[in-house]
mmCIF file of C-alpha atoms and ligand atoms in Angstrom:
data_model
loop_
_atom_site.group_PDB
_atom_site.id
_atom_site.type_symbol
_atom_site.label_atom_id
_atom_site.label_comp_id
_atom_site.label_asym_id
_atom_site.label_seq_id
_atom_site.Cartn_x
_atom_site.Cartn_y
_atom_site.Cartn_z
ATOM 1 C CA MET G 1 135.269 64.789 131.992
ATOM 2 C CA ASN G 2 134.331 62.999 135.169
ATOM 3 C CA LYS G 3 137.237 61.327 136.909
ATOM 4 C CA LYS G 4 135.551 58.097 137.994
ATOM 5 C CA SER G 5 136.979 55.499 135.697
ATOM 6 C CA LEU G 6 137.942 56.187 132.129
ATOM 7 C CA ASN G 7 139.478 54.272 129.254
ATOM 8 C CA ILE G 8 141.765 56.778 127.572
ATOM 9 C CA LEU G 9 143.543 56.354 124.260
ATOM 10 C CA VAL G 10 146.777 58.350 124.087
ATOM 11 C CA THR G 11 148.353 58.410 120.624
ATOM 12 C CA GLY G 12 152.081 59.041 120.229
ATOM 13 C CA GLY G 13 152.724 58.138 123.857
ATOM 14 C CA ALA G 14 156.202 56.751 123.154
ATOM 15 C CA GLY G 15 157.413 60.119 121.838
ATOM 16 C CA PHE G 16 158.798 63.095 123.695
ATOM 17 C CA ILE G 17 155.693 64.862 125.045
ATOM 18 C CA GLY G 18 153.434 61.793 124.873
ATOM 19 C CA SER G 19 155.695 59.812 127.207
ATOM 20 C CA HIS G 20 155.374 62.515 129.884
ATOM 21 C CA VAL G 21 151.607 62.634 129.387
ATOM 22 C CA VAL G 22 151.321 58.837 129.720
ATOM 23 C CA MET G 23 153.587 58.701 132.791
ATOM 24 C CA GLY G 24 151.546 61.482 134.415
ATOM 25 C CA LEU G 25 148.147 59.880 133.751
ATOM 26 C CA VAL G 26 149.173 56.317 134.664
ATOM 27 C CA THR G 27 150.634 57.340 138.024
ATOM 28 C CA LYS G 28 148.020 59.950 138.934
ATOM 29 C CA TYR G 29 144.874 57.994 137.994
ATOM 30 C CA PRO G 30 145.143 54.336 139.078
ATOM 31 C CA ASN G 31 141.397 53.969 138.368
ATOM 32 C CA TYR G 32 141.864 54.821 134.659
ATOM 33 C CA ASN G 33 143.012 52.493 131.914
ATOM 34 C CA ILE G 34 145.597 54.243 129.750
ATOM 35 C CA PHE G 35 146.147 52.798 126.270
ATOM 36 C CA ASN G 36 149.239 54.094 124.491
ATOM 37 C CA LEU G 37 149.013 53.677 120.706
ATOM 38 C CA ASP G 38 152.276 54.366 118.910
ATOM 39 C CA ALA G 39 153.824 53.241 115.611
ATOM 40 C CA LEU G 40 157.332 53.522 117.102
ATOM 41 C CA THR G 41 158.767 55.595 114.281
ATOM 42 C CA TYR G 42 162.319 56.924 114.684
ATOM 43 C CA ALA G 43 160.861 59.347 117.290
ATOM 44 C CA GLY G 44 159.061 56.745 119.407
ATOM 45 C CA ASN G 45 160.976 54.885 122.084
ATOM 46 C CA LEU G 46 159.588 52.488 124.681
ATOM 47 C CA GLU G 47 162.624 53.199 126.870
ATOM 48 C CA ASN G 48 160.886 56.505 127.626
ATOM 49 C CA LEU G 49 158.188 54.567 129.485
ATOM 50 C CA LYS G 50 160.298 52.107 131.480
ATOM 51 C CA SER G 51 159.149 53.541 134.820
ATOM 52 C CA ILE G 52 155.461 52.680 134.211
ATOM 53 C CA GLN G 53 155.569 49.760 131.766
ATOM 54 C CA ASP G 54 154.418 47.232 134.388
ATOM 55 C CA TYR G 55 151.585 49.277 135.890
ATOM 56 C CA PRO G 56 148.301 47.340 135.751
ATOM 57 C CA ASN G 57 146.415 50.355 134.332
ATOM 58 C CA TYR G 58 148.807 50.760 131.373
ATOM 59 C CA THR G 59 148.667 49.019 127.991
ATOM 60 C CA PHE G 60 150.988 49.622 125.045
ATOM 61 C CA ILE G 61 149.614 49.008 121.544
ATOM 62 C CA LYS G 62 151.947 49.125 118.577
ATOM 63 C CA GLY G 63 150.038 50.433 115.585
ATOM 64 C CA ASN G 64 149.719 53.151 112.989
ATOM 65 C CA ILE G 65 146.993 55.813 113.002
ATOM 66 C CA LEU G 66 146.952 55.475 109.205
ATOM 67 C CA ASP G 67 145.574 51.945 109.533
ATOM 68 C CA GLU G 68 141.842 52.620 109.403
ATOM 69 C CA SER G 69 140.417 49.213 110.240
ATOM 70 C CA PHE G 70 142.960 48.677 113.009
ATOM 71 C CA ILE G 71 141.935 51.980 114.621
ATOM 72 C CA ASN G 72 138.217 51.189 114.311
ATOM 73 C CA ASN G 73 138.774 47.797 115.932
ATOM 74 C CA LEU G 74 140.610 49.389 118.827
ATOM 75 C CA PHE G 75 137.618 51.604 119.613
ATOM 76 C CA GLU G 76 135.319 48.549 119.523
ATOM 77 C CA LYS G 77 137.643 46.476 121.658
ATOM 78 C CA TYR G 78 138.636 48.954 124.359
ATOM 79 C CA GLU G 79 135.557 51.235 124.457
ATOM 80 C CA PHE G 80 137.526 54.460 124.823
ATOM 81 C CA ASP G 81 135.855 57.342 126.673
ATOM 82 C CA GLY G 82 138.460 59.837 125.584
ATOM 83 C CA VAL G 83 141.304 60.361 123.142
ATOM 84 C CA ILE G 84 144.399 62.480 123.730
ATOM 85 C CA HIS G 85 145.942 62.725 120.274
ATOM 86 C CA LEU G 86 149.648 63.518 120.115
ATOM 87 C CA ALA G 87 150.937 61.153 117.394
ATOM 88 C CA ALA G 88 152.487 63.230 114.631
ATOM 89 C CA GLU G 89 155.482 63.863 112.492
ATOM 90 C CA SER G 90 156.870 66.764 114.477
ATOM 91 C CA HIS G 91 160.113 68.110 113.018
ATOM 92 C CA VAL G 92 160.032 71.162 110.719
ATOM 93 C CA ASP G 93 163.303 70.259 108.964
ATOM 94 C CA ARG G 94 162.028 66.782 108.088
ATOM 95 C CA SER G 95 158.794 68.341 106.769
ATOM 96 C CA ILE G 96 160.856 70.392 104.329
ATOM 97 C CA THR G 97 162.494 67.277 102.876
ATOM 98 C CA ASP G 98 159.422 64.991 103.023
ATOM 99 C CA PRO G 99 156.124 66.956 103.219
ATOM 100 C CA LEU G 100 153.960 63.984 102.225
ATOM 101 C CA ALA G 101 154.852 62.006 105.351
ATOM 102 C CA PHE G 102 153.393 64.946 107.317
ATOM 103 C CA VAL G 103 150.229 65.043 105.233
ATOM 104 C CA LYS G 104 149.749 61.326 105.837
ATOM 105 C CA THR G 105 150.268 61.085 109.583
ATOM 106 C CA ASN G 106 149.212 64.546 110.699
ATOM 107 C CA ILE G 107 146.169 65.022 108.480
ATOM 108 C CA ILE G 108 144.946 61.614 107.295
ATOM 109 C CA GLY G 109 145.925 59.932 110.564
ATOM 110 C CA THR G 110 143.960 62.547 112.525
ATOM 111 C CA VAL G 111 140.921 62.152 110.273
ATOM 112 C CA ASN G 112 141.059 58.361 110.757
ATOM 113 C CA LEU G 113 140.927 58.869 114.516
ATOM 114 C CA LEU G 114 138.110 61.412 114.233
ATOM 115 C CA ASN G 115 136.098 58.972 112.108
ATOM 116 C CA ALA G 116 136.654 56.128 114.534
ATOM 117 C CA ALA G 117 135.602 58.311 117.486
ATOM 118 C CA LYS G 118 132.558 59.682 115.637
ATOM 119 C CA ASN G 119 131.410 56.250 114.516
ATOM 120 C CA TYR G 120 132.025 54.524 117.796
ATOM 121 C CA TRP G 121 130.489 57.289 119.944
ATOM 122 C CA LYS G 122 127.711 58.117 117.473
ATOM 123 C CA ASN G 123 124.755 57.468 119.709
ATOM 124 C CA ASP G 124 126.111 59.091 122.811
ATOM 125 C CA PHE G 125 128.655 61.897 122.863
ATOM 126 C CA SER G 126 128.027 62.672 126.542
ATOM 127 C CA GLU G 127 131.052 62.164 128.773
ATOM 128 C CA LYS G 128 133.245 61.659 125.685
ATOM 129 C CA ARG G 129 136.102 63.836 124.559
ATOM 130 C CA PHE G 130 138.533 64.109 121.641
ATOM 131 C CA TYR G 131 141.554 66.177 122.672
ATOM 132 C CA HIS G 132 143.811 67.289 119.833
ATOM 133 C CA VAL G 133 147.301 68.409 120.866
ATOM 134 C CA SER G 134 148.619 71.032 118.489
ATOM 135 C CA THR G 135 151.291 73.659 118.145
ATOM 136 C CA ASP G 136 151.641 77.446 118.144
ATOM 137 C CA GLU G 137 153.333 77.134 114.727
ATOM 138 C CA VAL G 138 149.879 77.107 113.087
ATOM 139 C CA TYR G 139 149.708 80.868 113.749
ATOM 140 C CA GLY G 140 152.735 81.532 111.522
ATOM 141 C CA SER G 141 155.396 84.028 112.508
ATOM 142 C CA LEU G 142 155.244 87.064 114.780
ATOM 143 C CA GLY G 143 157.197 90.230 114.100
ATOM 144 C CA LYS G 144 159.301 91.756 116.857
ATOM 145 C CA THR G 145 156.279 92.407 119.097
ATOM 146 C CA GLY G 146 152.915 90.848 119.960
ATOM 147 C CA LEU G 147 151.807 87.430 121.197
ATOM 148 C CA PHE G 148 149.721 84.574 119.764
ATOM 149 C CA THR G 149 146.260 84.487 121.340
ATOM 150 C CA GLU G 150 143.486 81.946 120.714
ATOM 151 C CA GLU G 151 142.013 84.464 118.235
ATOM 152 C CA THR G 152 145.156 84.876 116.110
ATOM 153 C CA PRO G 153 144.323 83.815 112.529
ATOM 154 C CA TYR G 154 146.046 80.695 111.233
ATOM 155 C CA ASP G 155 148.940 81.461 108.863
ATOM 156 C CA PRO G 156 151.223 78.400 108.718
ATOM 157 C CA ASN G 157 154.506 78.639 106.803
ATOM 158 C CA SER G 158 156.141 75.191 106.901
ATOM 159 C CA PRO G 159 154.773 71.871 105.659
ATOM 160 C CA TYR G 160 154.769 70.780 109.329
ATOM 161 C CA SER G 161 152.703 73.733 110.533
ATOM 162 C CA ALA G 162 150.428 73.527 107.481
ATOM 163 C CA SER G 163 149.696 69.877 108.269
ATOM 164 C CA LYS G 164 149.002 70.654 111.941
ATOM 165 C CA ALA G 165 146.778 73.610 110.964
ATOM 166 C CA SER G 166 144.857 71.322 108.645
ATOM 167 C CA SER G 167 144.374 68.730 111.374
ATOM 168 C CA ASP G 168 143.145 71.443 113.775
ATOM 169 C CA HIS G 169 140.586 72.507 111.151
ATOM 170 C CA PHE G 170 139.395 68.921 110.711
ATOM 171 C CA VAL G 171 138.890 68.549 114.458
ATOM 172 C CA ARG G 172 136.820 71.751 114.539
ATOM 173 C CA ALA G 173 134.881 70.656 111.456
ATOM 174 C CA TYR G 174 133.962 67.348 113.130
ATOM 175 C CA GLY G 175 132.710 69.354 116.102
ATOM 176 C CA GLU G 176 130.580 71.648 113.935
ATOM 177 C CA THR G 177 129.333 69.005 111.526
ATOM 178 C CA TYR G 178 128.839 65.937 113.678
ATOM 179 C CA GLY G 179 128.765 67.401 117.192
ATOM 180 C CA LEU G 180 131.956 65.570 118.188
ATOM 181 C CA PRO G 181 133.021 66.905 121.616
ATOM 182 C CA TYR G 182 136.563 68.225 121.256
ATOM 183 C CA VAL G 183 139.181 70.497 122.775
ATOM 184 C CA ILE G 184 142.412 71.730 121.159
ATOM 185 C CA SER G 185 145.552 73.164 122.684
ATOM 186 C CA ASN G 186 148.329 74.981 120.852
ATOM 187 C CA CYS G 187 151.616 74.940 122.698
ATOM 188 C CA SER G 188 154.981 76.620 122.265
ATOM 189 C CA ASN G 189 158.374 74.844 121.976
ATOM 190 C CA ASN G 190 158.935 72.162 124.603
ATOM 191 C CA TYR G 191 162.235 70.961 126.077
ATOM 192 C CA GLY G 192 163.190 68.341 128.663
ATOM 193 C CA PRO G 193 164.001 64.627 129.120
ATOM 194 C CA ASN G 194 163.187 62.113 126.319
ATOM 195 C CA HIS G 195 163.550 64.748 123.587
ATOM 196 C CA PHE G 196 164.932 63.228 120.383
ATOM 197 C CA PRO G 197 168.260 64.917 119.549
ATOM 198 C CA GLU G 198 167.220 66.477 116.253
ATOM 199 C CA LYS G 199 165.504 69.519 117.795
ATOM 200 C CA LEU G 200 167.596 72.478 118.934
ATOM 201 C CA ILE G 201 168.133 71.858 122.672
ATOM 202 C CA PRO G 202 168.784 68.082 122.774
ATOM 203 C CA LEU G 203 170.810 68.220 119.535
ATOM 204 C CA PHE G 204 173.075 70.890 120.967
ATOM 205 C CA ILE G 205 173.409 69.122 124.347
ATOM 206 C CA ASN G 206 174.490 65.971 122.516
ATOM 207 C CA ASN G 207 176.899 67.878 120.269
ATOM 208 C CA ILE G 208 178.457 69.713 123.215
ATOM 209 C CA ILE G 209 178.994 66.387 125.023
ATOM 210 C CA GLN G 210 180.709 65.079 121.890
ATOM 211 C CA GLU G 211 182.510 68.371 121.177
ATOM 212 C CA LYS G 212 180.891 68.563 117.743
ATOM 213 C CA SER G 213 180.010 71.854 116.037
ATOM 214 C CA LEU G 214 176.754 73.620 116.982
ATOM 215 C CA PRO G 215 174.938 74.504 113.721
ATOM 216 C CA VAL G 216 173.055 77.782 114.310
ATOM 217 C CA TYR G 217 170.731 78.545 111.389
ATOM 218 C CA GLY G 218 171.087 81.981 109.763
ATOM 219 C CA ASP G 219 172.116 84.778 112.122
ATOM 220 C CA GLY G 220 170.658 83.033 115.200
ATOM 221 C CA ASN G 221 168.255 85.902 115.848
ATOM 222 C CA TYR G 222 165.136 83.733 115.695
ATOM 223 C CA THR G 223 163.002 83.639 118.823
ATOM 224 C CA ARG G 224 161.143 80.754 120.458
ATOM 225 C CA ASP G 225 159.063 80.558 123.671
ATOM 226 C CA TRP G 226 160.303 77.548 125.679
ATOM 227 C CA LEU G 227 158.261 75.416 128.074
ATOM 228 C CA PHE G 228 159.460 72.519 130.248
ATOM 229 C CA VAL G 229 157.766 69.351 128.991
ATOM 230 C CA GLU G 230 156.445 68.250 132.396
ATOM 231 C CA ASP G 231 154.572 71.559 132.663
ATOM 232 C CA HIS G 232 153.011 70.880 129.254
ATOM 233 C CA ALA G 233 151.955 67.402 130.420
ATOM 234 C CA VAL G 234 150.257 68.923 133.485
ATOM 235 C CA ALA G 235 148.467 71.427 131.235
ATOM 236 C CA ILE G 236 147.282 68.590 128.967
ATOM 237 C CA ASP G 237 145.846 66.693 131.948
ATOM 238 C CA LEU G 238 144.035 69.876 133.026
ATOM 239 C CA VAL G 239 142.666 70.735 129.578
ATOM 240 C CA PHE G 240 141.489 67.140 129.097
ATOM 241 C CA HIS G 241 139.562 67.146 132.378
ATOM 242 C CA GLU G 242 138.551 70.775 132.869
ATOM 243 C CA GLY G 243 138.670 72.379 129.408
ATOM 244 C CA LYS G 244 135.423 73.414 127.732
ATOM 245 C CA ASN G 245 134.222 71.616 124.628
ATOM 246 C CA THR G 246 134.941 73.385 121.308
ATOM 247 C CA GLU G 247 137.513 75.665 122.952
ATOM 248 C CA THR G 248 141.176 76.218 122.203
ATOM 249 C CA TYR G 249 143.802 76.815 124.887
ATOM 250 C CA ASN G 250 147.183 78.351 124.152
ATOM 251 C CA ILE G 251 149.967 76.962 126.339
ATOM 252 C CA GLY G 252 153.350 78.644 126.680
ATOM 253 C CA GLY G 253 156.185 79.451 128.997
ATOM 254 C CA PHE G 254 156.193 83.283 128.906
ATOM 255 C CA ASN G 255 159.839 82.530 128.213
ATOM 256 C CA GLU G 256 161.191 83.958 124.966
ATOM 257 C CA TRP G 257 164.771 83.370 123.923
ATOM 258 C CA LYS G 258 166.696 84.287 120.809
ATOM 259 C CA ASN G 259 168.336 81.091 119.584
ATOM 260 C CA ILE G 260 171.844 82.486 119.869
ATOM 261 C CA ASP G 261 171.322 83.678 123.466
ATOM 262 C CA LEU G 262 169.850 80.304 124.429
ATOM 263 C CA VAL G 263 172.764 78.467 122.806
ATOM 264 C CA LYS G 264 175.285 80.643 124.668
ATOM 265 C CA LEU G 265 173.501 79.986 127.984
ATOM 266 C CA LEU G 266 173.489 76.250 127.241
ATOM 267 C CA CYS G 267 177.220 76.364 126.457
ATOM 268 C CA LYS G 268 177.954 78.131 129.750
ATOM 269 C CA LEU G 269 175.910 75.650 131.818
ATOM 270 C CA MET G 270 177.418 72.650 130.019
ATOM 271 C CA ASP G 271 181.003 73.904 130.581
ATOM 272 C CA VAL G 272 180.285 73.909 134.317
ATOM 273 C CA LYS G 273 178.557 70.490 134.316
ATOM 274 C CA LEU G 274 181.321 68.919 132.226
ATOM 275 C CA ASN G 275 184.161 70.614 134.140
ATOM 276 C CA ARG G 276 185.378 72.260 130.967
ATOM 277 C CA VAL G 277 187.125 75.627 130.707
ATOM 278 C CA ASN G 278 184.543 78.443 130.587
ATOM 279 C CA GLY G 279 184.063 79.409 126.922
ATOM 280 C CA SER G 280 185.146 76.096 125.390
ATOM 281 C CA SER G 281 181.637 75.017 124.256
ATOM 282 C CA GLU G 282 180.915 78.446 122.749
ATOM 283 C CA LYS G 283 183.819 77.889 120.381
ATOM 284 C CA LEU G 284 181.761 75.070 118.808
ATOM 285 C CA ILE G 285 179.113 77.521 117.521
ATOM 286 C CA THR G 286 179.007 77.543 113.710
ATOM 287 C CA TYR G 287 176.601 79.675 111.692
ATOM 288 C CA VAL G 288 175.128 77.580 108.875
ATOM 289 C CA LYS G 289 172.736 78.102 105.969
ATOM 290 C CA ASP G 290 169.300 79.240 107.147
ATOM 291 C CA ARG G 291 166.196 77.012 107.175
ATOM 292 C CA PRO G 292 163.927 77.921 104.225
ATOM 293 C CA GLY G 293 160.767 79.751 105.325
ATOM 294 C CA HIS G 294 162.213 80.112 108.839
ATOM 295 C CA ASP G 295 159.625 81.706 111.173
ATOM 296 C CA LEU G 296 161.154 84.711 112.937
ATOM 297 C CA ARG G 297 159.395 84.568 116.278
ATOM 298 C CA TYR G 298 156.863 82.524 118.270
ATOM 299 C CA ALA G 299 155.453 83.712 121.605
ATOM 300 C CA ILE G 300 152.304 82.600 123.364
ATOM 301 C CA ASP G 301 149.819 84.550 125.418
ATOM 302 C CA ALA G 302 148.871 81.829 127.924
ATOM 303 C CA SER G 303 146.555 84.022 130.003
ATOM 304 C CA LYS G 304 143.359 82.113 129.054
ATOM 305 C CA ILE G 305 144.526 78.768 130.467
ATOM 306 C CA ASN G 306 145.946 80.624 133.450
ATOM 307 C CA LYS G 307 142.717 82.492 134.183
ATOM 308 C CA ASN G 308 140.194 79.747 133.312
ATOM 309 C CA LEU G 309 142.021 76.623 134.464
ATOM 310 C CA GLY G 310 144.601 77.999 136.920
ATOM 311 C CA TRP G 311 147.621 76.648 135.022
ATOM 312 C CA LYS G 312 151.035 78.234 134.984
ATOM 313 C CA PRO G 313 154.564 76.863 134.433
ATOM 314 C CA SER G 314 156.049 75.423 137.630
ATOM 315 C CA VAL G 315 159.761 75.669 136.843
ATOM 316 C CA THR G 316 161.902 78.568 135.677
ATOM 317 C CA PHE G 317 163.883 78.167 132.476
ATOM 318 C CA GLU G 318 167.153 77.981 134.447
ATOM 319 C CA GLU G 319 165.751 75.135 136.601
ATOM 320 C CA GLY G 320 164.250 73.295 133.640
ATOM 321 C CA LEU G 321 167.400 73.588 131.568
ATOM 322 C CA ALA G 322 169.567 72.357 134.455
ATOM 323 C CA LYS G 323 167.217 69.359 134.965
ATOM 324 C CA THR G 324 167.337 68.641 131.241
ATOM 325 C CA ILE G 325 171.135 68.757 130.995
ATOM 326 C CA ASP G 326 171.443 66.521 134.080
ATOM 327 C CA TRP G 327 169.016 64.021 132.546
ATOM 328 C CA TYR G 328 171.030 63.766 129.311
ATOM 329 C CA LEU G 329 174.292 63.416 131.239
ATOM 330 C CA GLN G 330 172.775 60.656 133.386
ATOM 331 C CA ASN G 331 171.206 58.834 130.433
ATOM 332 C CA GLU G 332 174.133 58.316 128.096
ATOM 333 C CA GLU G 333 172.840 54.894 127.117
ATOM 334 C CA TRP G 334 169.477 56.359 125.988
ATOM 335 C CA LEU G 335 171.373 58.947 123.975
ATOM 336 C CA SER G 336 173.715 56.456 122.370
ATOM 337 C CA ASN G 337 170.820 54.085 121.540
ATOM 338 C CA VAL G 338 168.780 56.781 119.780
ATOM 339 C CA THR G 339 171.764 58.262 117.957
ATOM 340 C CA SER G 340 172.978 55.006 116.448
ATOM 341 C CA GLY G 341 171.807 53.617 113.099
ATOM 342 C CA ASN G 342 169.508 55.851 111.057
ATOM 343 C CA TYR G 343 170.325 58.941 113.103
ATOM 344 C CA GLN G 344 173.834 59.024 111.610
ATOM 345 C CA GLU G 345 172.419 59.049 108.083
ATOM 346 C CA TYR G 346 169.950 61.800 108.979
ATOM 347 C CA TYR G 347 172.742 63.879 110.496
ATOM 348 C CA LYS G 348 174.948 63.529 107.434
ATOM 349 C CA LYS G 349 172.090 64.517 105.126
ATOM 350 C CA MET G 350 171.118 67.575 107.181
ATOM 351 C CA TYR G 351 174.421 68.988 108.299
ATOM 352 C CA THR G 352 177.196 68.033 105.889
HETATM 353 P P1 NAD M 1 157.637 63.230 118.757
HETATM 354 O O1 NAD M 1 158.062 63.303 117.344
HETATM 355 O O2 NAD M 1 158.665 63.163 119.833
HETATM 356 O O3 NAD M 1 156.664 61.986 118.983
HETATM 357 C C1 NAD M 1 155.674 61.621 118.080
HETATM 358 C C2 NAD M 1 155.237 60.207 118.423
HETATM 359 O O4 NAD M 1 154.208 59.838 117.487
HETATM 360 C C3 NAD M 1 156.342 59.160 118.282
HETATM 361 O O5 NAD M 1 156.328 58.305 119.396
HETATM 362 C C4 NAD M 1 155.994 58.417 117.002
HETATM 363 O O6 NAD M 1 156.413 57.057 117.010
HETATM 364 C C5 NAD M 1 154.493 58.537 116.990
HETATM 365 N N1 NAD M 1 153.944 58.449 115.615
HETATM 366 C C6 NAD M 1 154.377 59.135 114.516
HETATM 367 N N2 NAD M 1 153.662 58.791 113.452
HETATM 368 C C7 NAD M 1 152.739 57.876 113.871
HETATM 369 C C8 NAD M 1 151.702 57.163 113.228
HETATM 370 N N3 NAD M 1 151.473 57.308 111.915
HETATM 371 N N4 NAD M 1 150.932 56.321 113.962
HETATM 372 C C9 NAD M 1 151.152 56.169 115.296
HETATM 373 N N5 NAD M 1 152.143 56.818 115.952
HETATM 374 C C10 NAD M 1 152.918 57.660 115.251
HETATM 375 O O7 NAD M 1 156.681 64.494 118.957
HETATM 376 P P2 NAD M 1 156.462 65.410 120.235
HETATM 377 O O8 NAD M 1 157.472 66.504 120.215
HETATM 378 O O9 NAD M 1 156.320 64.576 121.442
HETATM 379 O O10 NAD M 1 155.063 66.076 119.862
HETATM 380 C C11 NAD M 1 153.839 65.444 120.215
HETATM 381 C C12 NAD M 1 152.687 66.293 119.741
HETATM 382 O O11 NAD M 1 152.759 67.592 120.319
HETATM 383 C C13 NAD M 1 152.671 66.506 118.226
HETATM 384 O O12 NAD M 1 151.345 66.436 117.787
HETATM 385 C C14 NAD M 1 153.256 67.899 118.033
HETATM 386 O O13 NAD M 1 152.736 68.506 116.881
HETATM 387 C C15 NAD M 1 152.762 68.583 119.303
HETATM 388 N N6 NAD M 1 153.625 69.684 119.788
HETATM 389 C C16 NAD M 1 154.971 69.509 119.949
HETATM 390 C C17 NAD M 1 155.760 70.558 120.464
HETATM 391 C C18 NAD M 1 157.241 70.392 120.703
HETATM 392 O O14 NAD M 1 157.915 71.368 121.054
HETATM 393 N N7 NAD M 1 157.809 69.205 120.575
HETATM 394 C C19 NAD M 1 155.159 71.769 120.777
HETATM 395 C C20 NAD M 1 153.770 71.915 120.599
HETATM 396 C C21 NAD M 1 153.019 70.863 120.108
HETATM 397 P P1 TYD M 2 163.464 73.292 116.510
HETATM 398 O O1 TYD M 2 163.935 72.719 117.802
HETATM 399 O O2 TYD M 2 163.605 72.482 115.262
HETATM 400 O O3 TYD M 2 161.941 73.715 116.731
HETATM 401 P P2 TYD M 2 160.944 74.597 115.777
HETATM 402 O O4 TYD M 2 161.570 74.778 114.463
HETATM 403 O O5 TYD M 2 159.749 73.722 115.733
HETATM 404 O O6 TYD M 2 160.744 75.868 116.510
HETATM 405 O O7 TYD M 2 164.209 74.667 116.263
HETATM 406 C C1 TYD M 2 164.162 75.714 117.232
HETATM 407 C C2 TYD M 2 164.915 76.891 116.659
HETATM 408 O O8 TYD M 2 166.304 76.549 116.527
HETATM 409 C C3 TYD M 2 164.448 77.284 115.261
HETATM 410 O O9 TYD M 2 164.511 78.713 115.137
HETATM 411 C C4 TYD M 2 165.477 76.644 114.346
HETATM 412 C C5 TYD M 2 166.751 76.659 115.178
HETATM 413 N N1 TYD M 2 167.705 75.563 114.908
HETATM 414 C C6 TYD M 2 169.054 75.853 114.640
HETATM 415 O O10 TYD M 2 169.467 77.027 114.606
HETATM 416 N N2 TYD M 2 169.905 74.804 114.389
HETATM 417 C C7 TYD M 2 169.498 73.505 114.387
HETATM 418 O O11 TYD M 2 170.324 72.592 114.122
HETATM 419 C C8 TYD M 2 168.123 73.231 114.706
HETATM 420 C C9 TYD M 2 167.608 71.817 114.729
HETATM 421 C C10 TYD M 2 167.265 74.291 114.966
#
């Protein structure tokens, strides 16, 4: 994409990763107009965007990607040159209790956006781009060795990953069938500021602060590859501008941790930050019933994006985790706002 002056639609920009993407684009490209479309579900929070909400090149639009005519009108009204699509239902545990919500937003919502882009851009695809942000979970589970590459066959195991795999296929199909210019990236687990406390790291930070038990699923020997969210946002900017049409880029931290080792490290760091006796947070660890269909291991081979686009993570896990803990300790109000109301009901349903 040329960098002269673009109107970019970011979907899901009030969520965890989307908010970092929006903040990055708005501050780095004053000549762009960034439109953030978000339905503000439980996971979307405008507080995440306080630092840029008054920038002249930023517009927030509350709306649902399932609303077909609304989406079509937006393309007519704002003449988008590019789409960076992050809006999704994103939590595996929720997908196990309510798969249909994932089918709706992740598949039908994506197809609505593809249709709007195809119809609006139909006479001229040049200098246009549809960027679909996806996950490494579409590749299924690794055994003890090996890495996911861009050639790994799709083999999703959860309703969440099945819905993301389906949306990836639709994006590719629109490229093949209609010539829609697209790129896809599949990223590993993110962590960092603005992360809703239902995923492992922010949930456990919040529980340690409150001295609540730390529910480790199964034996805790599941492995994830963790990437600091700001590094993902930088990669997304790069793929959007420099990635090649019809290509996929795997993004990951080269940073594998068994859940139980990560949780013990988190406990140690939090004891220091909270001036608690060393070992006190570890006592909160409780092994609970395993997640059904729990994928054993994810790990990304990110050498393509490194070689072709020059991207690599900028912070070590120790630095990123320390930044993340500090952010949660300094943003107690954010944490208490997002954990009031419906969060309490969710927590009761999941963990008691
Ligand atoms: P999130 O759940 O924090 O945010 C999702 C955002 O989408 C929220 O702001 C929500 O309000 C919005 N949204 C949901 N349904 C919508 C709808 N129907 N219409 C409009 N907006 C809607 O998710 P996240 O962790 O920031 O993930 C963003 C994207 O990145 C997702 O597509 C996810 O699959 C992908 N991804 C996430 C991770 C991760 O570790 N979190 C890793 C790789 C890829
Ligand atoms: P999560 O953050 O939900 O991400 P994903 O399932 O998309 O990888 O979970 C990360 C890992 O932590 C996963 O192996 C499940 C595990 N986990 C727990 O052990 N306890 C919990 O309460 C949660 C939310 C996750």
